[in-house]
PDB file of N, CA, C and O in Angstrom:
ATOM      1  N   MET A1338       0.671  -1.564   0.246  1.00  0.00           N
ATOM      2  CA  MET A1338       0.009   0.235  -0.072  1.00  0.00           C
ATOM      3  C   MET A1338       0.629   1.662  -0.469  1.00  0.00           C
ATOM      4  O   MET A1338       0.649   2.010  -0.723  1.00  0.00           O
ATOM      5  N   SER A1339       2.099   1.216   0.823  1.00  0.00           N
ATOM      6  CA  SER A1339       3.001   2.797   0.696  1.00  0.00           C
ATOM      7  C   SER A1339       3.214   3.045  -0.844  1.00  0.00           C
ATOM      8  O   SER A1339       3.241   3.748  -1.201  1.00  0.00           O
ATOM      9  N   LEU A1340       3.592   1.675  -1.603  1.00  0.00           N
ATOM     10  CA  LEU A1340       4.159   1.850  -2.759  1.00  0.00           C
ATOM     11  C   LEU A1340       3.392   2.288  -3.945  1.00  0.00           C
ATOM     12  O   LEU A1340       3.519   3.779  -4.124  1.00  0.00           O
ATOM     13  N   ILE A1341       1.969   2.165  -3.636  1.00  0.00           N
ATOM     14  CA  ILE A1341       0.548   2.888  -4.329  1.00  0.00           C
ATOM     15  C   ILE A1341       0.450   4.757  -3.561  1.00  0.00           C
ATOM     16  O   ILE A1341       0.667   5.773  -4.548  1.00  0.00           O
ATOM     17  N   HIS A1342       0.934   5.033  -1.960  1.00  0.00           N
ATOM     18  CA  HIS A1342       0.809   6.201  -2.248  1.00  0.00           C
ATOM     19  C   HIS A1342       1.814   7.005  -2.091  1.00  0.00           C
ATOM     20  O   HIS A1342       1.692   8.207  -2.434  1.00  0.00           O
ATOM     21  N   ASN A1343       3.205   6.112  -1.970  1.00  0.00           N
ATOM     22  CA  ASN A1343       4.038   7.211  -3.153  1.00  0.00           C
ATOM     23  C   ASN A1343       3.899   7.186  -4.504  1.00  0.00           C
ATOM     24  O   ASN A1343       4.636   8.551  -4.426  1.00  0.00           O
ATOM     25  N   ASN A1344       3.483   6.318  -4.871  1.00  0.00           N
ATOM     26  CA  ASN A1344       3.532   7.158  -6.538  1.00  0.00           C
ATOM     27  C   ASN A1344       1.954   7.938  -6.677  1.00  0.00           C
ATOM     28  O   ASN A1344       2.836   9.326  -7.285  1.00  0.00           O
ATOM     29  N   ARG A1345       1.150   8.171  -5.970  1.00  0.00           N
ATOM     30  CA  ARG A1345       0.257   9.091  -5.843  1.00  0.00           C
ATOM     31  C   ARG A1345       0.800  10.600  -5.534  1.00  0.00           C
ATOM     32  O   ARG A1345       0.733  11.609  -5.855  1.00  0.00           O
ATOM     33  N   THR A1346       1.822  10.449  -4.648  1.00  0.00           N
ATOM     34  CA  THR A1346       1.967  11.499  -3.868  1.00  0.00           C
ATOM     35  C   THR A1346       2.812  12.181  -4.918  1.00  0.00           C
ATOM     36  O   THR A1346       3.144  13.485  -4.662  1.00  0.00           O
ATOM     37  N   LYS A1347       4.009  11.324  -5.325  1.00  0.00           N
ATOM     38  CA  LYS A1347       5.129  12.463  -6.284  1.00  0.00           C
ATOM     39  C   LYS A1347       4.558  12.255  -7.606  1.00  0.00           C
ATOM     40  O   LYS A1347       4.978  14.025  -8.532  1.00  0.00           O
ATOM     41  N   LEU A1348       3.077  12.109  -8.035  1.00  0.00           N
ATOM     42  CA  LEU A1348       2.508  12.466  -9.616  1.00  0.00           C
ATOM     43  C   LEU A1348       2.001  13.539  -8.657  1.00  0.00           C
ATOM     44  O   LEU A1348       2.004  14.736  -9.527  1.00  0.00           O
ATOM     45  N   SER A1349       1.553  14.240  -7.420  1.00  0.00           N
ATOM     46  CA  SER A1349       0.480  15.024  -7.121  1.00  0.00           C
ATOM     47  C   SER A1349       1.554  16.270  -6.938  1.00  0.00           C
ATOM     48  O   SER A1349       1.713  17.199  -7.421  1.00  0.00           O
ATOM     49  N   GLY A1350       2.892  16.007  -6.190  1.00  0.00           N
ATOM     50  CA  GLY A1350       4.374  16.771  -6.275  1.00  0.00           C
ATOM     51  C   GLY A1350       4.319  17.817  -7.655  1.00  0.00           C
ATOM     52  O   GLY A1350       4.460  18.801  -7.473  1.00  0.00           O
ATOM     53  N   THR A1351       4.585  16.386  -8.576  1.00  0.00           N
ATOM     54  CA  THR A1351       4.967  16.905  -9.729  1.00  0.00           C
ATOM     55  C   THR A1351       4.107  17.801 -10.736  1.00  0.00           C
ATOM     56  O   THR A1351       4.606  18.364 -11.205  1.00  0.00           O
ATOM     57  N   ALA A1352       2.479  17.428 -10.594  1.00  0.00           N
ATOM     58  CA  ALA A1352       1.137  18.312 -10.907  1.00  0.00           C
ATOM     59  C   ALA A1352       1.682  19.637 -10.468  1.00  0.00           C
ATOM     60  O   ALA A1352       1.726  20.704 -11.684  1.00  0.00           O
ATOM     61  N   LEU A1353       1.925  19.513  -8.876  1.00  0.00           N
ATOM     62  CA  LEU A1353       1.855  21.139  -8.605  1.00  0.00           C
ATOM     63  C   LEU A1353       3.315  21.612  -8.933  1.00  0.00           C
ATOM     64  O   LEU A1353       3.673  23.168  -9.090  1.00  0.00           O
ATOM     65  N   ASN A1354       4.197  21.192  -8.829  1.00  0.00           N
ATOM     66  CA  ASN A1354       5.276  22.063  -9.465  1.00  0.00           C
ATOM     67  C   ASN A1354       5.178  22.093 -10.983  1.00  0.00           C
ATOM     68  O   ASN A1354       5.862  23.509 -10.984  1.00  0.00           O
ATOM     69  N   GLY A1355       4.919  21.276 -11.859  1.00  0.00           N
ATOM     70  CA  GLY A1355       4.322  22.153 -13.510  1.00  0.00           C
ATOM     71  C   GLY A1355       3.634  23.368 -13.145  1.00  0.00           C
ATOM     72  O   GLY A1355       3.655  24.098 -14.332  1.00  0.00           O
ATOM     73  N   THR A1356       2.507  23.216 -12.408  1.00  0.00           N
ATOM     74  CA  THR A1356       1.624  24.202 -12.333  1.00  0.00           C
ATOM     75  C   THR A1356       2.430  25.315 -12.381  1.00  0.00           C
ATOM     76  O   THR A1356       2.267  26.858 -12.577  1.00  0.00           O
ATOM     77  N   ALA A1357       3.259  25.350 -11.171  1.00  0.00           N
ATOM     78  CA  ALA A1357       3.555  26.374 -10.144  1.00  0.00           C
ATOM     79  C   ALA A1357       4.990  27.005 -11.489  1.00  0.00           C
ATOM     80  O   ALA A1357       5.354  28.350 -11.903  1.00  0.00           O
ATOM     81  N   ILE A1358       5.662  25.986 -11.864  1.00  0.00           N
ATOM     82  CA  ILE A1358       6.760  26.737 -13.058  1.00  0.00           C
ATOM     83  C   ILE A1358       5.601  27.396 -14.254  1.00  0.00           C
ATOM     84  O   ILE A1358       6.766  28.545 -14.671  1.00  0.00           O
ATOM     85  N   ALA A1359       4.717  26.809 -14.637  1.00  0.00           N
ATOM     86  CA  ALA A1359       4.138  27.643 -15.974  1.00  0.00           C
ATOM     87  C   ALA A1359       3.288  28.904 -15.467  1.00  0.00           C
ATOM     88  O   ALA A1359       3.819  29.352 -16.286  1.00  0.00           O
ATOM     89  N   SER A1360       3.449  29.178 -13.828  1.00  0.00           N
ATOM     90  CA  SER A1360       2.836  30.262 -13.532  1.00  0.00           C
ATOM     91  C   SER A1360       4.230  31.278 -13.834  1.00  0.00           C
ATOM     92  O   SER A1360       4.035  32.226 -14.233  1.00  0.00           O
ATOM     93  N   ILE A1361       4.932  30.276 -13.147  1.00  0.00           N
ATOM     94  CA  ILE A1361       6.173  31.317 -13.216  1.00  0.00           C
ATOM     95  C   ILE A1361       6.785  32.304 -15.000  1.00  0.00           C
ATOM     96  O   ILE A1361       6.833  33.568 -14.870  1.00  0.00           O
ATOM     97  N   ALA A1362       7.041  31.256 -15.611  1.00  0.00           N
ATOM     98  CA  ALA A1362       7.803  31.170 -17.106  1.00  0.00           C
ATOM     99  C   ALA A1362       5.690  32.216 -17.464  1.00  0.00           C
ATOM    100  O   ALA A1362       6.488  33.278 -18.621  1.00  0.00           O
ATOM    101  N   ALA A1363       4.892  32.253 -17.025  1.00  0.00           N
ATOM    102  CA  ALA A1363       3.809  33.303 -18.093  1.00  0.00           C
ATOM    103  C   ALA A1363       3.434  34.311 -17.373  1.00  0.00           C
ATOM    104  O   ALA A1363       3.798  35.105 -18.146  1.00  0.00           O
ATOM    105  N   GLY A1364       4.082  34.495 -16.220  1.00  0.00           N
ATOM    106  CA  GLY A1364       3.331  35.675 -15.568  1.00  0.00           C
ATOM    107  C   GLY A1364       4.799  36.330 -14.939  1.00  0.00           C
ATOM    108  O   GLY A1364       4.471  37.152 -15.221  1.00  0.00           O
ATOM    109  N   PHE A1365       5.554  35.399 -15.381  1.00  0.00           N
ATOM    110  CA  PHE A1365       7.100  36.483 -14.286  1.00  0.00           C
ATOM    111  C   PHE A1365       7.893  36.676 -15.604  1.00  0.00           C
ATOM    112  O   PHE A1365       8.601  37.558 -15.227  1.00  0.00           O
ATOM    113  N   ILE A1366       8.172  35.896 -16.057  1.00  0.00           N
ATOM    114  CA  ILE A1366       9.548  35.622 -16.943  1.00  0.00           C
ATOM    115  C   ILE A1366       9.081  36.234 -17.920  1.00  0.00           C
ATOM    116  O   ILE A1366       9.861  37.446 -18.581  1.00  0.00           O
ATOM    117  N   THR A1367       8.004  35.959 -19.196  1.00  0.00           N
ATOM    118  CA  THR A1367       7.302  37.035 -19.886  1.00  0.00           C
ATOM    119  C   THR A1367       6.673  38.074 -19.786  1.00  0.00           C
ATOM    120  O   THR A1367       7.350  38.918 -21.169  1.00  0.00           O
ATOM    121  N   PRO A1368       6.794  39.024 -19.254  1.00  0.00           N
ATOM    122  CA  PRO A1368       6.994  40.505 -18.633  1.00  0.00           C
ATOM    123  C   PRO A1368       7.513  41.089 -19.121  1.00  0.00           C
ATOM    124  O   PRO A1368       8.293  41.716 -19.720  1.00  0.00           O
ATOM    125  N   LEU A1369       8.588  40.711 -18.385  1.00  0.00           N
ATOM    126  CA  LEU A1369      10.017  41.233 -17.738  1.00  0.00           C
ATOM    127  C   LEU A1369      11.173  40.850 -18.766  1.00  0.00           C
ATOM    128  O   LEU A1369      11.454  41.975 -19.450  1.00  0.00           O
ATOM    129  N   ALA A1370      10.882  40.116 -19.917  1.00  0.00           N
ATOM    130  CA  ALA A1370      11.188  40.114 -21.089  1.00  0.00           C
ATOM    131  C   ALA A1370      10.689  41.028 -22.078  1.00  0.00           C
ATOM    132  O   ALA A1370      11.398  41.648 -22.543  1.00  0.00           O
ATOM    133  N   ALA A1371       9.433  40.796 -22.075  1.00  0.00           N
ATOM    134  CA  ALA A1371       8.858  41.552 -23.260  1.00  0.00           C
ATOM    135  C   ALA A1371       9.376  43.537 -22.896  1.00  0.00           C
ATOM    136  O   ALA A1371       9.332  43.816 -24.175  1.00  0.00           O
ATOM    137  N   VAL A1372       9.244  43.534 -21.765  1.00  0.00           N
ATOM    138  CA  VAL A1372      10.279  44.892 -21.668  1.00  0.00           C
ATOM    139  C   VAL A1372      11.165  45.507 -21.856  1.00  0.00           C
ATOM    140  O   VAL A1372      11.686  46.370 -22.277  1.00  0.00           O
ATOM    141  N   SER A1373      11.764  44.700 -21.239  1.00  0.00           N
ATOM    142  CA  SER A1373      13.385  44.594 -21.928  1.00  0.00           C
ATOM    143  C   SER A1373      13.954  44.837 -23.485  1.00  0.00           C
ATOM    144  O   SER A1373      15.029  44.979 -23.766  1.00  0.00           O
ATOM    145  N   LEU A1374      13.359  43.879 -23.958  1.00  0.00           N
ATOM    146  CA  LEU A1374      13.311  43.342 -25.360  1.00  0.00           C
ATOM    147  C   LEU A1374      13.031  44.749 -26.007  1.00  0.00           C
ATOM    148  O   LEU A1374      12.802  44.569 -27.145  1.00  0.00           O
ATOM    149  N   GLY A1375      11.791  45.422 -25.665  1.00  0.00           N
ATOM    150  CA  GLY A1375      11.432  46.631 -26.548  1.00  0.00           C
ATOM    151  C   GLY A1375       9.618  46.158 -26.776  1.00  0.00           C
ATOM    152  O   GLY A1375       9.880  46.477 -27.914  1.00  0.00           O
ATOM    153  N   VAL A1376       8.961  45.020 -26.799  1.00  0.00           N
ATOM    154  CA  VAL A1376       7.901  44.750 -27.948  1.00  0.00           C
ATOM    155  C   VAL A1376       7.558  45.574 -27.851  1.00  0.00           C
ATOM    156  O   VAL A1376       6.340  46.209 -26.845  1.00  0.00           O
ATOM    157  N   PRO A1377       6.910  45.543 -28.675  1.00  0.00           N
ATOM    158  CA  PRO A1377       5.853  47.050 -28.713  1.00  0.00           C
ATOM    159  C   PRO A1377       4.210  46.066 -28.201  1.00  0.00           C
ATOM    160  O   PRO A1377       4.121  44.867 -28.696  1.00  0.00           O
ATOM    161  N   GLY A1378       3.708  47.567 -27.493  1.00  0.00           N
ATOM    162  CA  GLY A1378       2.701  46.935 -26.750  1.00  0.00           C
ATOM    163  C   GLY A1378       2.780  46.158 -25.697  1.00  0.00           C
ATOM    164  O   GLY A1378       1.683  46.004 -24.818  1.00  0.00           O
ATOM    165  N   ALA A1379       3.820  46.083 -25.078  1.00  0.00           N
ATOM    166  CA  ALA A1379       4.049  45.203 -23.620  1.00  0.00           C
ATOM    167  C   ALA A1379       3.991  46.935 -23.059  1.00  0.00           C
ATOM    168  O   ALA A1379       3.961  47.927 -23.368  1.00  0.00           O
ATOM    169  N   ARG A1380       3.165  46.456 -21.911  1.00  0.00           N
ATOM    170  CA  ARG A1380       3.328  47.637 -20.790  1.00  0.00           C
ATOM    171  C   ARG A1380       3.949  48.542 -19.845  1.00  0.00           C
ATOM    172  O   ARG A1380       6.085  47.789 -20.367  1.00  0.00           O
ATOM    173  N   GLY A1381       4.233  49.162 -19.179  1.00  0.00           N
ATOM    174  CA  GLY A1381       5.575  50.265 -18.325  1.00  0.00           C
ATOM    175  C   GLY A1381       6.033  49.046 -17.569  1.00  0.00           C
ATOM    176  O   GLY A1381       5.836  47.935 -17.187  1.00  0.00           O
ATOM    177  N   ALA A1382       7.186  49.556 -17.852  1.00  0.00           N
ATOM    178  CA  ALA A1382       8.197  48.489 -16.575  1.00  0.00           C
ATOM    179  C   ALA A1382       7.987  48.499 -15.459  1.00  0.00           C
ATOM    180  O   ALA A1382       8.104  47.437 -14.553  1.00  0.00           O
ATOM    181  N   LEU A1383       7.403  49.566 -15.095  1.00  0.00           N
ATOM    182  CA  LEU A1383       6.958  49.109 -13.432  1.00  0.00           C
ATOM    183  C   LEU A1383       5.177  48.227 -12.996  1.00  0.00           C
ATOM    184  O   LEU A1383       5.262  48.090 -12.399  1.00  0.00           O
ATOM    185  N   ARG A1384       4.485  48.840 -14.272  1.00  0.00           N
ATOM    186  CA  ARG A1384       2.910  48.073 -13.893  1.00  0.00           C
ATOM    187  C   ARG A1384       3.627  46.331 -14.678  1.00  0.00           C
ATOM    188  O   ARG A1384       2.992  45.026 -14.381  1.00  0.00           O
ATOM    189  N   ALA A1385       4.750  46.183 -15.675  1.00  0.00           N
ATOM    190  CA  ALA A1385       5.353  45.031 -15.714  1.00  0.00           C
ATOM    191  C   ALA A1385       5.926  43.964 -14.195  1.00  0.00           C
ATOM    192  O   ALA A1385       5.515  42.861 -14.454  1.00  0.00           O
ATOM    193  N   THR A1386       6.577  45.121 -14.040  1.00  0.00           N
ATOM    194  CA  THR A1386       6.973  44.787 -12.616  1.00  0.00           C
ATOM    195  C   THR A1386       6.549  43.880 -11.978  1.00  0.00           C
ATOM    196  O   THR A1386       6.726  42.824 -11.012  1.00  0.00           O
ATOM    197  N   LEU A1387       5.447  44.436 -11.360  1.00  0.00           N
ATOM    198  CA  LEU A1387       4.503  44.429 -10.776  1.00  0.00           C
ATOM    199  C   LEU A1387       3.239  43.337 -11.174  1.00  0.00           C
ATOM    200  O   LEU A1387       3.397  42.531 -10.241  1.00  0.00           O
ATOM    201  N   PHE A1388       2.821  43.546 -12.366  1.00  0.00           N
ATOM    202  CA  PHE A1388       2.175  41.952 -12.634  1.00  0.00           C
ATOM    203  C   PHE A1388       3.627  40.415 -12.479  1.00  0.00           C
ATOM    204  O   PHE A1388       2.568  39.731 -12.133  1.00  0.00           O
ATOM    205  N   ALA A1389       4.806  40.676 -12.800  1.00  0.00           N
ATOM    206  CA  ALA A1389       5.458  40.114 -12.985  1.00  0.00           C
ATOM    207  C   ALA A1389       5.605  39.667 -11.210  1.00  0.00           C
ATOM    208  O   ALA A1389       6.349  38.523 -10.519  1.00  0.00           O
ATOM    209  N   VAL A1390       6.324  40.387 -10.383  1.00  0.00           N
ATOM    210  CA  VAL A1390       6.135  40.193  -8.474  1.00  0.00           C
ATOM    211  C   VAL A1390       4.589  39.172  -8.176  1.00  0.00           C
ATOM    212  O   VAL A1390       5.058  38.417  -7.183  1.00  0.00           O
ATOM    213  N   ALA A1391       3.605  39.557  -8.967  1.00  0.00           N
ATOM    214  CA  ALA A1391       2.372  39.015  -8.206  1.00  0.00           C
ATOM    215  C   ALA A1391       2.307  37.864  -9.144  1.00  0.00           C
ATOM    216  O   ALA A1391       1.590  36.591  -8.434  1.00  0.00           O
ATOM    217  N   TRP A1392       2.762  37.090 -10.165  1.00  0.00           N
ATOM    218  CA  TRP A1392       2.752  35.938 -10.660  1.00  0.00           C
ATOM    219  C   TRP A1392       3.496  34.826  -9.742  1.00  0.00           C
ATOM    220  O   TRP A1392       4.054  34.172  -9.750  1.00  0.00           O
ATOM    221  N   ARG A1393       4.956  35.753  -9.297  1.00  0.00           N
ATOM    222  CA  ARG A1393       5.917  35.135  -8.665  1.00  0.00           C
ATOM    223  C   ARG A1393       5.547  34.225  -7.778  1.00  0.00           C
ATOM    224  O   ARG A1393       5.599  33.024  -7.211  1.00  0.00           O
ATOM    225  N   ALA A1394       4.610  35.511  -6.991  1.00  0.00           N
ATOM    226  CA  ALA A1394       3.813  35.010  -6.053  1.00  0.00           C
ATOM    227  C   ALA A1394       2.703  33.516  -5.536  1.00  0.00           C
ATOM    228  O   ALA A1394       2.642  33.046  -5.290  1.00  0.00           O
ATOM    229  N   VAL A1395       1.905  34.080  -7.213  1.00  0.00           N
ATOM    230  CA  VAL A1395       1.227  32.336  -7.529  1.00  0.00           C
ATOM    231  C   VAL A1395       1.358  32.079  -8.058  1.00  0.00           C
ATOM    232  O   VAL A1395       1.613  30.291  -6.972  1.00  0.00           O
ATOM    233  N   GLY A1396       2.824  31.750  -8.041  1.00  0.00           N
ATOM    234  CA  GLY A1396       3.568  30.382  -8.387  1.00  0.00           C
ATOM    235  C   GLY A1396       4.710  29.919  -7.201  1.00  0.00           C
ATOM    236  O   GLY A1396       4.741  28.718  -7.710  1.00  0.00           O
ATOM    237  N   SER A1397       4.570  30.649  -6.396  1.00  0.00           N
ATOM    238  CA  SER A1397       4.864  30.278  -5.015  1.00  0.00           C
ATOM    239  C   SER A1397       4.070  28.986  -4.598  1.00  0.00           C
ATOM    240  O   SER A1397       4.580  27.791  -4.116  1.00  0.00           O
ATOM    241  N   ILE A1398       2.941  29.520  -4.675  1.00  0.00           N
ATOM    242  CA  ILE A1398       2.355  28.787  -3.653  1.00  0.00           C
ATOM    243  C   ILE A1398       1.728  27.019  -4.372  1.00  0.00           C
ATOM    244  O   ILE A1398       1.897  26.801  -3.275  1.00  0.00           O
ATOM    245  N   PRO A1399       1.871  26.680  -5.008  1.00  0.00           N
ATOM    246  CA  PRO A1399       2.169  25.358  -5.303  1.00  0.00           C
ATOM    247  C   PRO A1399       3.433  24.731  -4.893  1.00  0.00           C
ATOM    248  O   PRO A1399       3.477  23.587  -4.463  1.00  0.00           O
ATOM    249  N   ARG A1400       4.492  25.352  -5.454  1.00  0.00           N
ATOM    250  CA  ARG A1400       5.370  24.882  -4.896  1.00  0.00           C
ATOM    251  C   ARG A1400       5.710  25.013  -3.416  1.00  0.00           C
ATOM    252  O   ARG A1400       6.097  23.740  -2.990  1.00  0.00           O
ATOM    253  N   LEU A1401       5.421  25.669  -2.619  1.00  0.00           N
ATOM    254  CA  LEU A1401       4.917  25.536  -1.044  1.00  0.00           C
ATOM    255  C   LEU A1401       4.523  24.578  -0.790  1.00  0.00           C
ATOM    256  O   LEU A1401       4.679  23.642   0.596  1.00  0.00           O
ATOM    257  N   THR A1402       3.573  24.460  -1.639  1.00  0.00           N
ATOM    258  CA  THR A1402       1.826  23.308  -1.266  1.00  0.00           C
ATOM    259  C   THR A1402       2.958  21.822  -1.304  1.00  0.00           C
ATOM    260  O   THR A1402       2.566  21.173  -0.410  1.00  0.00           O
ATOM    261  N   ALA A1403       3.823  21.600  -2.817  1.00  0.00           N
ATOM    262  CA  ALA A1403       4.084  20.321  -2.915  1.00  0.00           C
ATOM    263  C   ALA A1403       5.163  19.886  -2.294  1.00  0.00           C
ATOM    264  O   ALA A1403       5.423  18.531  -1.969  1.00  0.00           O
ATOM    265  N   ARG A1404       6.230  20.738  -1.457  1.00  0.00           N
ATOM    266  CA  ARG A1404       7.164  20.134  -0.554  1.00  0.00           C
ATOM    267  C   ARG A1404       6.734  20.137   0.752  1.00  0.00           C
ATOM    268  O   ARG A1404       7.442  18.326   0.503  1.00  0.00           O
ATOM    269  N   PRO A1405       5.505  19.540   1.949  1.00  0.00           N
ATOM    270  CA  PRO A1405       5.020  19.253   2.714  1.00  0.00           C
ATOM    271  C   PRO A1405       4.163  17.796   2.445  1.00  0.00           C
ATOM    272  O   PRO A1405       4.137  16.555   2.614  1.00  0.00           O
ATOM    273  N   LEU A1406       3.746  17.936   1.115  1.00  0.00           N
ATOM    274  CA  LEU A1406       3.211  16.470   0.191  1.00  0.00           C
ATOM    275  C   LEU A1406       4.379  16.062  -0.149  1.00  0.00           C
ATOM    276  O   LEU A1406       4.186  14.753   0.742  1.00  0.00           O
ATOM    277  N   LEU A1407       5.596  15.953  -0.125  1.00  0.00           N
ATOM    278  CA  LEU A1407       6.319  15.049  -0.893  1.00  0.00           C
ATOM    279  C   LEU A1407       6.851  14.472   0.768  1.00  0.00           C
ATOM    280  O   LEU A1407       7.689  13.358   0.836  1.00  0.00           O
ATOM    281  N   GLY A1408       7.040  15.489   1.536  1.00  0.00           N
ATOM    282  CA  GLY A1408       7.531  15.132   2.762  1.00  0.00           C
ATOM    283  C   GLY A1408       6.619  13.928   3.508  1.00  0.00           C
ATOM    284  O   GLY A1408       7.207  13.205   4.618  1.00  0.00           O
ATOM    285  N   SER A1409       5.713  13.265   3.158  1.00  0.00           N
ATOM    286  CA  SER A1409       4.297  12.342   3.802  1.00  0.00           C
ATOM    287  C   SER A1409       4.591  11.421   2.770  1.00  0.00           C
ATOM    288  O   SER A1409       3.871   9.736   3.239  1.00  0.00           O
ATOM    289  N   LEU A1410       6.031  10.908   2.151  1.00  0.00           N
ATOM    290  CA  LEU A1410       6.506   9.482   1.668  1.00  0.00           C
ATOM    291  C   LEU A1410       6.746   8.992   2.859  1.00  0.00           C
ATOM    292  O   LEU A1410       7.101   8.564   3.940  1.00  0.00           O
ATOM    293  N   ARG A1411       6.539   7.525   2.452  1.00  0.00           N
ATOM    294  CA  ARG A1411       6.280   6.439   3.653  1.00  0.00           C
ATOM    295  C   ARG A1411       7.193   5.716   3.050  1.00  0.00           C
ATOM    296  O   ARG A1411       7.805   5.482   1.573  1.00  0.00           O
ATOM    297  N   GLU A1412       8.626   5.019   4.606  1.00  0.00           N
ATOM    298  CA  GLU A1412       9.233   3.893   4.035  1.00  0.00           C
ATOM    299  C   GLU A1412       8.925   2.513   3.239  1.00  0.00           C
ATOM    300  O   GLU A1412       7.658   1.814   3.860  1.00  0.00           O
TER     301      GLU A1412
END
């Protein structure tokens, strides 16, 4: 039973980690790259920075949730 539990826990942790990475890439890296590269239509630097910081926080939530979840693995 612990093998099934461990695999389900790992899959959940992986899904949460993937969600965090996607949120950070879409909301944190992309706006900052657009402003720094001067992409037409990109928001101002201050607005993009605030947007990026907010998405960084959103991306941290699943990662912080996954860590204790993976701590519940059984031997």
